[in-house]
Amino acid sequence: MIVIGALNNDANTYYIILQEVHMKKSAFFKLMSTPVLAGMLMLTACSNSSTPAAQPEAAAAAPATVEITDIHGKIQVPVNPEKVVALDNRTFETLSDWDIKLAAVPKGVMSADSPYVKDEAVQDIGNHREPNLELLASLDPDVVIVGQRFADYYEDIKKLVPNAAVVDLSFDVSDAEKTPGQNLVNGLKDSTVSLGKIFDKTAEADKLNASFDESIEKAKAAYNGKDTVMSVVVSGGSIGFSAPHNGRVWGPMYEIFGWTPALEVDAASSDHQGDDISVEAIAQSNPDWIFVLDRDAAISSETDAVPAQDVIDQAPALKNAKAVKEGHIVYAPNDTYVNESIQTYIELFDNLSAALTK
């Protein structure tokens, strides 16, 4: 009896098992020369042809998106977008620290030290007074980050780049349920979380927010609860009053840290150069501390501006003020006016806690 079978289909190798029952060895060799083997091989070929064809490659997965909640509501934003335009001064340092490539920024209202300003490959949208929105449209970005100075252009930008996700990280709005201090703290942290989600940097965002919380607690602990505080903005060689609670930078801090104002006035504004209160009135309030924002130092084009420290030191009316005599003056980082990033506030709060604990 002869048994012929395929014992190894994968290797397309066939073995012939011959059980010889009253057969001579020569019979086997005669068998190999017969059409039997040829037929077997043909069957093998047919069998192979019926093997299922390789499955086509799966279609490329759609780009991942993440839901972001901005000031206008919820929006789907691509994760790690390829072409990004950023217009919010609060985001540039964070994006730079995370090595995020940008297609365009408003270089005229940014710190001269920003890597994006120095990089010629990054297009200049212009400042918020005369932005080149046509350039923005020609770039066809995937994501546009709007905020602060450019918040008023939100609707225009959405119309110009209908295929882009336009994210508005503004939080400079009146909210009856939040104080300006709460608005600043929550706004900076929420924006950092949103950027972390968009650029797949959630761990880095969490770390930044933790450092921010820590800097706030240190600055709170450093304040004795009774020293009076005067905050000012120096611009164009003049000293302007920066009112408690109102405006950017200093105003919300009175609530965050519980500072006692040395002077409060009716109808104070949020003017970027400070309110027009005389230096004599500032001096007469005799503050224990003076906190200074140098607006001109932040604007790269005004290289000949008088430094705020010189303006303060050379103001005759302030010479006898307690804060000046005791050296109780803290200056915000030079680029604060155009770089209100969470990193800037961490640095500023750390400077405040260091000065207040001396």
mmCIF file of C-alpha atoms in Angstrom:
data_model
loop_
_atom_site.group_PDB
_atom_site.id
_atom_site.type_symbol
_atom_site.label_atom_id
_atom_site.label_comp_id
_atom_site.label_asym_id
_atom_site.label_seq_id
_atom_site.Cartn_x
_atom_site.Cartn_y
_atom_site.Cartn_z
ATOM 1 C CA MET A 1 0.000 0.000 0.000
ATOM 2 C CA ILE A 2 1.229 3.498 -0.804
ATOM 3 C CA VAL A 3 0.146 6.602 1.140
ATOM 4 C CA ILE A 4 0.874 9.972 -0.436
ATOM 5 C CA GLY A 5 0.165 13.122 1.538
ATOM 6 C CA ALA A 6 1.108 16.757 2.077
ATOM 7 C CA LEU A 7 2.664 16.971 5.494
ATOM 8 C CA ASN A 8 4.037 20.528 5.226
ATOM 9 C CA ASN A 9 1.883 22.865 3.162
ATOM 10 C CA ASP A 10 3.671 26.056 4.367
ATOM 11 C CA ALA A 11 6.931 24.923 2.891
ATOM 12 C CA ASN A 12 5.155 23.550 -0.192
ATOM 13 C CA THR A 13 7.026 20.361 0.399
ATOM 14 C CA TYR A 14 5.412 17.045 -0.139
ATOM 15 C CA TYR A 15 6.515 13.766 1.203
ATOM 16 C CA ILE A 16 5.626 10.382 -0.109
ATOM 17 C CA ILE A 17 5.213 7.702 2.450
ATOM 18 C CA LEU A 18 5.613 4.341 0.980
ATOM 19 C CA GLN A 19 4.725 1.330 2.887
ATOM 20 C CA GLU A 20 6.014 -1.537 1.000
ATOM 21 C CA VAL A 21 3.908 -4.637 1.266
ATOM 22 C CA HIS A 22 5.385 -7.322 -0.866
ATOM 23 C CA MET A 23 6.894 -4.585 -3.089
ATOM 24 C CA LYS A 24 10.399 -4.241 -4.231
ATOM 25 C CA LYS A 25 12.364 -1.071 -3.924
ATOM 26 C CA SER A 26 12.366 -0.621 -7.667
ATOM 27 C CA ALA A 27 8.586 -0.194 -7.600
ATOM 28 C CA PHE A 28 8.978 3.076 -5.726
ATOM 29 C CA PHE A 29 11.209 4.561 -8.380
ATOM 30 C CA LYS A 30 8.794 3.478 -11.084
ATOM 31 C CA LEU A 31 6.035 5.296 -9.217
ATOM 32 C CA MET A 32 8.009 8.525 -9.220
ATOM 33 C CA SER A 33 8.158 8.468 -12.975
ATOM 34 C CA THR A 34 4.418 8.110 -13.404
ATOM 35 C CA PRO A 35 1.854 10.901 -13.932
ATOM 36 C CA VAL A 36 0.770 10.470 -10.315
ATOM 37 C CA LEU A 37 3.398 12.853 -9.031
ATOM 38 C CA ALA A 38 2.680 15.416 -11.740
ATOM 39 C CA GLY A 39 -0.977 15.395 -10.795
ATOM 40 C CA MET A 40 -0.100 15.911 -7.170
ATOM 41 C CA LEU A 41 2.021 18.923 -8.012
ATOM 42 C CA MET A 42 -0.799 20.431 -10.078
ATOM 43 C CA LEU A 43 -3.145 20.000 -7.161
ATOM 44 C CA THR A 44 -0.607 21.712 -4.951
ATOM 45 C CA ALA A 45 -0.445 24.697 -7.290
ATOM 46 C CA CYS A 46 -4.223 24.963 -7.326
ATOM 47 C CA SER A 47 -4.301 24.755 -3.582
ATOM 48 C CA ASN A 48 -1.783 27.593 -3.278
ATOM 49 C CA SER A 49 -3.721 29.792 -5.685
ATOM 50 C CA SER A 50 -6.751 29.563 -3.451
ATOM 51 C CA THR A 51 -4.830 30.904 -0.463
ATOM 52 C CA PRO A 52 -6.419 34.221 0.604
ATOM 53 C CA ALA A 53 -4.566 37.219 -0.794
ATOM 54 C CA ALA A 54 -2.754 39.478 1.602
ATOM 55 C CA GLN A 55 -5.114 41.933 3.213
ATOM 56 C CA PRO A 56 -4.741 45.523 1.975
ATOM 57 C CA GLU A 57 -3.101 47.924 4.420
ATOM 58 C CA ALA A 58 -5.522 49.538 6.785
ATOM 59 C CA ALA A 59 -6.519 53.038 5.852
ATOM 60 C CA ALA A 60 -4.459 55.691 7.587
ATOM 61 C CA ALA A 61 -5.968 56.639 10.899
ATOM 62 C CA ALA A 62 -7.577 60.056 11.064
ATOM 63 C CA PRO A 63 -5.534 62.682 12.939
ATOM 64 C CA ALA A 64 -6.269 62.690 16.651
ATOM 65 C CA THR A 65 -8.193 65.613 18.041
ATOM 66 C CA VAL A 66 -8.854 66.881 21.525
ATOM 67 C CA GLU A 67 -11.764 68.885 22.874
ATOM 68 C CA ILE A 68 -10.747 72.284 24.204
ATOM 69 C CA THR A 69 -13.013 74.684 26.053
ATOM 70 C CA ASP A 70 -12.184 78.299 25.309
ATOM 71 C CA ILE A 71 -14.016 81.511 26.045
ATOM 72 C CA HIS A 72 -16.505 80.788 23.249
ATOM 73 C CA GLY A 73 -17.260 77.170 24.157
ATOM 74 C CA LYS A 74 -16.043 73.728 23.125
ATOM 75 C CA ILE A 75 -13.922 73.141 20.037
ATOM 76 C CA GLN A 76 -12.195 70.134 18.480
ATOM 77 C CA VAL A 77 -8.485 70.821 17.948
ATOM 78 C CA PRO A 78 -5.954 68.554 16.209
ATOM 79 C CA VAL A 79 -3.275 67.140 18.486
ATOM 80 C CA ASN A 80 0.260 68.192 17.509
ATOM 81 C CA PRO A 81 -0.916 70.338 14.573
ATOM 82 C CA GLU A 82 1.613 70.870 11.792
ATOM 83 C CA LYS A 83 1.038 74.562 11.083
ATOM 84 C CA VAL A 84 0.304 76.858 14.009
ATOM 85 C CA VAL A 85 -0.100 80.618 14.272
ATOM 86 C CA ALA A 86 0.067 82.016 17.820
ATOM 87 C CA LEU A 87 -1.147 85.535 18.626
ATOM 88 C CA ASP A 88 -1.519 85.405 22.412
ATOM 89 C CA ASN A 89 1.353 86.984 24.376
ATOM 90 C CA ARG A 90 0.651 84.684 27.276
ATOM 91 C CA THR A 91 1.560 81.612 25.229
ATOM 92 C CA PHE A 92 4.874 82.376 23.508
ATOM 93 C CA GLU A 93 7.271 81.412 26.298
ATOM 94 C CA THR A 94 5.400 78.200 27.027
ATOM 95 C CA LEU A 95 5.384 77.189 23.361
ATOM 96 C CA SER A 96 9.054 78.083 23.022
ATOM 97 C CA ASP A 97 10.011 76.064 26.097
ATOM 98 C CA TRP A 98 8.186 73.089 24.590
ATOM 99 C CA ASP A 99 10.002 73.504 21.234
ATOM 100 C CA ILE A 100 6.760 74.054 19.349
ATOM 101 C CA LYS A 101 7.287 75.305 15.793
ATOM 102 C CA LEU A 102 5.173 78.291 14.792
ATOM 103 C CA ALA A 103 4.368 79.554 11.322
ATOM 104 C CA ALA A 104 3.701 83.153 12.362
ATOM 105 C CA VAL A 105 3.566 85.470 15.385
ATOM 106 C CA PRO A 106 3.089 89.205 16.024
ATOM 107 C CA LYS A 107 6.768 90.097 16.393
ATOM 108 C CA GLY A 108 6.119 93.791 17.030
ATOM 109 C CA VAL A 109 4.504 93.102 20.393
ATOM 110 C CA MET A 110 6.897 90.418 21.586
ATOM 111 C CA SER A 111 10.089 90.359 23.574
ATOM 112 C CA ALA A 112 13.166 90.822 21.376
ATOM 113 C CA ASP A 113 14.662 87.797 23.149
ATOM 114 C CA SER A 114 11.931 85.439 21.969
ATOM 115 C CA PRO A 115 13.293 82.670 19.698
ATOM 116 C CA TYR A 116 10.298 83.261 17.428
ATOM 117 C CA VAL A 117 11.262 86.900 16.918
ATOM 118 C CA LYS A 118 14.802 85.938 16.027
ATOM 119 C CA ASP A 119 13.756 83.144 13.659
ATOM 120 C CA GLU A 120 13.391 84.526 10.120
ATOM 121 C CA ALA A 121 11.421 81.441 9.099
ATOM 122 C CA VAL A 122 8.610 82.554 11.418
ATOM 123 C CA GLN A 123 6.375 85.055 9.614
ATOM 124 C CA ASP A 124 5.392 88.365 11.210
ATOM 125 C CA ILE A 125 1.664 89.017 11.464
ATOM 126 C CA GLY A 126 2.319 92.552 12.734
ATOM 127 C CA ASN A 127 0.999 94.197 15.860
ATOM 128 C CA HIS A 128 -2.590 94.152 17.022
ATOM 129 C CA ARG A 129 -3.316 97.652 15.761
ATOM 130 C CA GLU A 130 -2.536 96.832 12.127
ATOM 131 C CA PRO A 131 -2.279 93.053 11.811
ATOM 132 C CA ASN A 132 -1.551 91.461 8.457
ATOM 133 C CA LEU A 133 -4.491 89.098 8.483
ATOM 134 C CA GLU A 134 -4.106 88.417 4.763
ATOM 135 C CA LEU A 135 -0.762 86.800 5.552
ATOM 136 C CA LEU A 136 -2.477 84.661 8.150
ATOM 137 C CA ALA A 137 -4.989 83.482 5.562
ATOM 138 C CA SER A 138 -2.259 82.675 3.030
ATOM 139 C CA LEU A 139 -0.513 80.432 5.545
ATOM 140 C CA ASP A 140 -3.583 78.187 5.763
ATOM 141 C CA PRO A 141 -2.848 77.158 9.380
ATOM 142 C CA ASP A 142 -4.255 74.137 11.150
ATOM 143 C CA VAL A 143 -4.583 76.022 14.435
ATOM 144 C CA VAL A 144 -4.669 79.712 15.364
ATOM 145 C CA ILE A 145 -4.216 80.623 19.025
ATOM 146 C CA VAL A 146 -5.920 83.916 19.793
ATOM 147 C CA GLY A 147 -5.925 85.880 23.019
ATOM 148 C CA GLN A 148 -5.316 89.124 24.843
ATOM 149 C CA ARG A 149 -4.382 91.831 22.312
ATOM 150 C CA PHE A 150 -5.793 89.896 19.346
ATOM 151 C CA ALA A 151 -9.036 88.790 20.976
ATOM 152 C CA ASP A 152 -11.054 91.393 19.063
ATOM 153 C CA TYR A 153 -10.068 89.744 15.768
ATOM 154 C CA TYR A 154 -11.513 86.351 16.673
ATOM 155 C CA GLU A 155 -14.499 86.479 14.296
ATOM 156 C CA ASP A 156 -12.432 87.953 11.453
ATOM 157 C CA ILE A 157 -9.834 85.224 11.814
ATOM 158 C CA LYS A 158 -12.458 82.480 11.830
ATOM 159 C CA LYS A 159 -13.811 83.771 8.520
ATOM 160 C CA LEU A 160 -10.338 84.032 6.980
ATOM 161 C CA VAL A 161 -9.271 80.507 7.941
ATOM 162 C CA PRO A 162 -12.482 78.438 7.974
ATOM 163 C CA ASN A 163 -10.578 75.152 7.962
ATOM 164 C CA ALA A 164 -8.499 76.023 11.020
ATOM 165 C CA ALA A 165 -9.298 75.455 14.675
ATOM 166 C CA VAL A 166 -9.303 78.954 16.178
ATOM 167 C CA VAL A 167 -8.715 78.763 19.925
ATOM 168 C CA ASP A 168 -9.339 81.891 22.011
ATOM 169 C CA LEU A 169 -7.460 81.682 25.315
ATOM 170 C CA SER A 170 -8.598 85.111 26.484
ATOM 171 C CA PHE A 171 -9.771 85.443 30.040
ATOM 172 C CA ASP A 172 -9.849 89.217 30.400
ATOM 173 C CA VAL A 173 -13.594 89.390 30.839
ATOM 174 C CA SER A 174 -15.765 90.548 33.673
ATOM 175 C CA ASP A 175 -17.231 87.656 35.605
ATOM 176 C CA ALA A 176 -19.495 88.445 38.508
ATOM 177 C CA GLU A 177 -18.664 85.081 40.046
ATOM 178 C CA LYS A 178 -14.887 85.629 39.967
ATOM 179 C CA THR A 179 -12.621 88.327 41.304
ATOM 180 C CA PRO A 180 -9.863 89.642 39.006
ATOM 181 C CA GLY A 181 -7.391 87.652 41.094
ATOM 182 C CA GLN A 182 -9.281 84.398 40.637
ATOM 183 C CA ASN A 183 -9.694 85.179 36.960
ATOM 184 C CA LEU A 184 -5.949 85.605 36.479
ATOM 185 C CA VAL A 185 -4.967 82.460 38.369
ATOM 186 C CA ASN A 186 -7.634 80.250 36.790
ATOM 187 C CA GLY A 187 -7.085 81.738 33.359
ATOM 188 C CA LEU A 188 -3.341 81.093 33.304
ATOM 189 C CA LYS A 189 -3.747 77.543 34.589
ATOM 190 C CA ASP A 190 -6.600 76.661 32.237
ATOM 191 C CA SER A 191 -4.680 78.027 29.256
ATOM 192 C CA THR A 192 -1.646 75.977 30.210
ATOM 193 C CA VAL A 193 -3.776 72.833 30.443
ATOM 194 C CA SER A 194 -5.285 73.550 27.017
ATOM 195 C CA LEU A 195 -1.864 74.046 25.419
ATOM 196 C CA GLY A 196 -0.693 70.815 27.025
ATOM 197 C CA LYS A 197 -3.584 68.909 25.462
ATOM 198 C CA ILE A 198 -3.104 70.423 22.004
ATOM 199 C CA PHE A 199 0.640 69.783 21.858
ATOM 200 C CA ASP A 200 0.699 66.505 23.786
ATOM 201 C CA LYS A 201 2.548 68.101 26.699
ATOM 202 C CA THR A 202 0.201 67.322 29.556
ATOM 203 C CA ALA A 203 2.983 66.332 31.945
ATOM 204 C CA GLU A 204 4.841 69.575 31.224
ATOM 205 C CA ALA A 205 1.636 71.571 31.679
ATOM 206 C CA ASP A 206 0.948 69.923 35.030
ATOM 207 C CA LYS A 207 4.478 70.703 36.159
ATOM 208 C CA LEU A 208 4.120 74.364 35.179
ATOM 209 C CA ASN A 209 0.836 74.689 37.036
ATOM 210 C CA ALA A 210 2.328 73.054 40.119
ATOM 211 C CA SER A 211 5.224 75.545 40.068
ATOM 212 C CA PHE A 212 2.720 78.374 39.638
ATOM 213 C CA ASP A 213 0.676 77.235 42.648
ATOM 214 C CA GLU A 214 3.839 76.922 44.701
ATOM 215 C CA SER A 215 4.991 80.443 43.771
ATOM 216 C CA ILE A 216 1.606 81.832 44.833
ATOM 217 C CA GLU A 217 1.737 80.109 48.209
ATOM 218 C CA LYS A 218 5.259 81.337 48.862
ATOM 219 C CA ALA A 219 4.346 84.932 48.007
ATOM 220 C CA LYS A 220 1.249 84.752 50.214
ATOM 221 C CA ALA A 221 3.281 83.452 53.127
ATOM 222 C CA ALA A 222 5.914 86.147 52.650
ATOM 223 C CA TYR A 223 3.480 89.059 53.033
ATOM 224 C CA ASN A 224 2.944 90.138 56.635
ATOM 225 C CA GLY A 225 -0.628 91.254 56.047
ATOM 226 C CA LYS A 226 -0.151 94.885 57.100
ATOM 227 C CA ASP A 227 2.501 96.581 54.951
ATOM 228 C CA THR A 228 0.978 98.967 52.428
ATOM 229 C CA VAL A 229 1.643 98.473 48.746
ATOM 230 C CA MET A 230 1.862 100.957 45.878
ATOM 231 C CA SER A 231 1.980 99.583 42.322
ATOM 232 C CA VAL A 232 3.045 101.750 39.403
ATOM 233 C CA VAL A 233 3.718 101.604 35.662
ATOM 234 C CA VAL A 234 6.671 103.537 34.259
ATOM 235 C CA SER A 235 6.227 104.611 30.649
ATOM 236 C CA GLY A 236 7.885 107.375 28.653
ATOM 237 C CA GLY A 237 9.782 108.534 31.705
ATOM 238 C CA SER A 238 6.572 109.067 33.691
ATOM 239 C CA ILE A 239 5.247 107.216 36.711
ATOM 240 C CA GLY A 240 1.619 106.139 36.499
ATOM 241 C CA PHE A 241 -0.572 104.764 39.245
ATOM 242 C CA SER A 242 -1.527 101.108 38.766
ATOM 243 C CA ALA A 243 -4.770 100.750 40.665
ATOM 244 C CA PRO A 244 -5.571 97.806 42.910
ATOM 245 C CA HIS A 245 -7.928 95.208 41.396
ATOM 246 C CA ASN A 246 -7.985 96.792 37.931
ATOM 247 C CA GLY A 247 -5.909 96.244 34.857
ATOM 248 C CA ARG A 248 -3.169 93.799 34.055
ATOM 249 C CA VAL A 249 -0.259 92.489 36.117
ATOM 250 C CA TRP A 250 -0.429 94.302 39.497
ATOM 251 C CA GLY A 251 -4.161 94.930 39.923
ATOM 252 C CA PRO A 252 -5.331 91.315 40.456
ATOM 253 C CA MET A 253 -2.473 90.606 42.878
ATOM 254 C CA TYR A 254 -4.036 92.682 45.615
ATOM 255 C CA GLU A 255 -6.728 90.018 45.795
ATOM 256 C CA ILE A 256 -4.451 87.046 45.236
ATOM 257 C CA PHE A 257 -2.115 88.004 48.066
ATOM 258 C CA GLY A 258 -4.352 90.155 50.247
ATOM 259 C CA TRP A 259 -2.199 93.264 49.913
ATOM 260 C CA THR A 260 -3.208 96.454 51.669
ATOM 261 C CA PRO A 261 -3.280 99.314 49.126
ATOM 262 C CA ALA A 262 -1.388 102.459 50.039
ATOM 263 C CA LEU A 263 -3.772 104.464 47.850
ATOM 264 C CA GLU A 264 -7.151 103.854 46.270
ATOM 265 C CA VAL A 265 -8.896 106.251 43.915
ATOM 266 C CA ASP A 266 -12.359 106.416 42.416
ATOM 267 C CA ALA A 267 -12.821 105.576 38.738
ATOM 268 C CA ALA A 268 -9.418 103.933 38.414
ATOM 269 C CA SER A 269 -8.804 102.462 34.987
ATOM 270 C CA SER A 270 -6.829 99.628 33.469
ATOM 271 C CA ASP A 271 -4.782 101.929 31.245
ATOM 272 C CA HIS A 272 -1.540 100.298 30.113
ATOM 273 C CA GLN A 273 0.441 103.380 31.129
ATOM 274 C CA GLY A 274 -1.192 103.665 34.537
ATOM 275 C CA ASP A 275 -3.655 106.260 35.793
ATOM 276 C CA ASP A 276 -2.747 109.927 35.773
ATOM 277 C CA ILE A 277 -2.153 110.322 39.498
ATOM 278 C CA SER A 278 0.582 112.754 40.476
ATOM 279 C CA VAL A 279 3.869 111.448 41.774
ATOM 280 C CA GLU A 280 3.321 113.719 44.781
ATOM 281 C CA ALA A 281 0.075 111.889 45.594
ATOM 282 C CA ILE A 282 1.888 108.584 45.249
ATOM 283 C CA ALA A 283 4.637 109.808 47.563
ATOM 284 C CA GLN A 284 2.164 111.181 50.118
ATOM 285 C CA SER A 285 0.599 107.726 50.440
ATOM 286 C CA ASN A 286 4.023 106.770 51.889
ATOM 287 C CA PRO A 287 3.856 103.085 50.943
ATOM 288 C CA ASP A 288 5.893 100.387 52.638
ATOM 289 C CA TRP A 289 6.469 98.769 49.246
ATOM 290 C CA ILE A 290 6.520 99.967 45.644
ATOM 291 C CA PHE A 291 6.032 97.423 42.871
ATOM 292 C CA VAL A 292 7.029 98.613 39.400
ATOM 293 C CA LEU A 293 6.190 97.540 35.851
ATOM 294 C CA ASP A 294 8.595 98.961 33.258
ATOM 295 C CA ARG A 295 6.464 99.161 30.116
ATOM 296 C CA ASP A 296 9.164 100.605 27.863
ATOM 297 C CA ALA A 297 11.743 97.944 28.704
ATOM 298 C CA ALA A 298 9.467 95.347 27.147
ATOM 299 C CA ILE A 299 9.125 97.064 23.784
ATOM 300 C CA SER A 300 12.107 96.249 21.616
ATOM 301 C CA SER A 301 11.752 99.320 19.394
ATOM 302 C CA GLU A 302 12.098 101.728 22.314
ATOM 303 C CA THR A 303 15.753 101.018 23.045
ATOM 304 C CA ASP A 304 16.427 104.606 24.114
ATOM 305 C CA ALA A 305 13.754 104.607 26.815
ATOM 306 C CA VAL A 306 14.820 105.572 30.316
ATOM 307 C CA PRO A 307 14.864 102.495 32.565
ATOM 308 C CA ALA A 308 12.147 102.464 35.207
ATOM 309 C CA GLN A 309 14.701 102.174 37.993
ATOM 310 C CA ASP A 310 16.323 105.425 36.894
ATOM 311 C CA VAL A 311 12.928 107.138 36.746
ATOM 312 C CA ILE A 312 12.088 106.012 40.281
ATOM 313 C CA ASP A 313 15.524 106.881 41.654
ATOM 314 C CA GLN A 314 15.464 110.336 40.074
ATOM 315 C CA ALA A 315 11.948 111.320 41.145
ATOM 316 C CA PRO A 316 12.409 114.046 43.776
ATOM 317 C CA ALA A 317 8.939 113.536 45.227
ATOM 318 C CA LEU A 318 9.682 109.898 46.035
ATOM 319 C CA LYS A 319 12.998 110.367 47.836
ATOM 320 C CA ASN A 320 11.421 110.543 51.256
ATOM 321 C CA ALA A 321 8.903 107.773 50.694
ATOM 322 C CA LYS A 322 9.401 104.925 53.145
ATOM 323 C CA ALA A 323 9.655 102.287 50.412
ATOM 324 C CA VAL A 324 12.396 104.209 48.591
ATOM 325 C CA LYS A 325 14.412 104.932 51.714
ATOM 326 C CA GLU A 326 14.274 101.296 52.808
ATOM 327 C CA GLY A 327 14.884 99.880 49.355
ATOM 328 C CA HIS A 328 11.521 98.139 49.315
ATOM 329 C CA ILE A 329 11.061 98.266 45.548
ATOM 330 C CA VAL A 330 10.380 95.242 43.350
ATOM 331 C CA TYR A 331 10.547 95.423 39.557
ATOM 332 C CA ALA A 332 8.633 93.029 37.347
ATOM 333 C CA PRO A 333 10.770 91.152 34.791
ATOM 334 C CA ASN A 334 11.691 93.513 31.964
ATOM 335 C CA ASP A 335 9.598 91.799 29.323
ATOM 336 C CA THR A 336 6.442 91.453 31.440
ATOM 337 C CA TYR A 337 4.402 93.938 29.435
ATOM 338 C CA VAL A 338 4.658 91.771 26.308
ATOM 339 C CA ASN A 339 5.212 88.429 27.994
ATOM 340 C CA GLU A 340 2.506 87.709 30.526
ATOM 341 C CA SER A 341 3.161 83.986 30.385
ATOM 342 C CA ILE A 342 2.723 81.710 33.358
ATOM 343 C CA GLN A 343 6.531 81.527 33.528
ATOM 344 C CA THR A 344 6.690 85.314 33.895
ATOM 345 C CA TYR A 345 4.272 85.234 36.807
ATOM 346 C CA ILE A 346 6.180 82.420 38.477
ATOM 347 C CA GLU A 347 9.364 84.490 38.232
ATOM 348 C CA LEU A 348 7.600 87.614 39.475
ATOM 349 C CA PHE A 349 5.944 85.852 42.419
ATOM 350 C CA ASP A 350 9.259 84.263 43.397
ATOM 351 C CA ASN A 351 10.895 87.702 43.283
ATOM 352 C CA LEU A 352 8.150 89.117 45.476
ATOM 353 C CA SER A 353 8.451 86.353 48.069
ATOM 354 C CA ALA A 354 12.239 86.735 48.147
ATOM 355 C CA ALA A 355 11.988 90.508 48.673
ATOM 356 C CA LEU A 356 9.211 90.353 51.246
ATOM 357 C CA THR A 357 11.062 87.838 53.402
ATOM 358 C CA LYS A 358 14.344 89.784 53.625
#
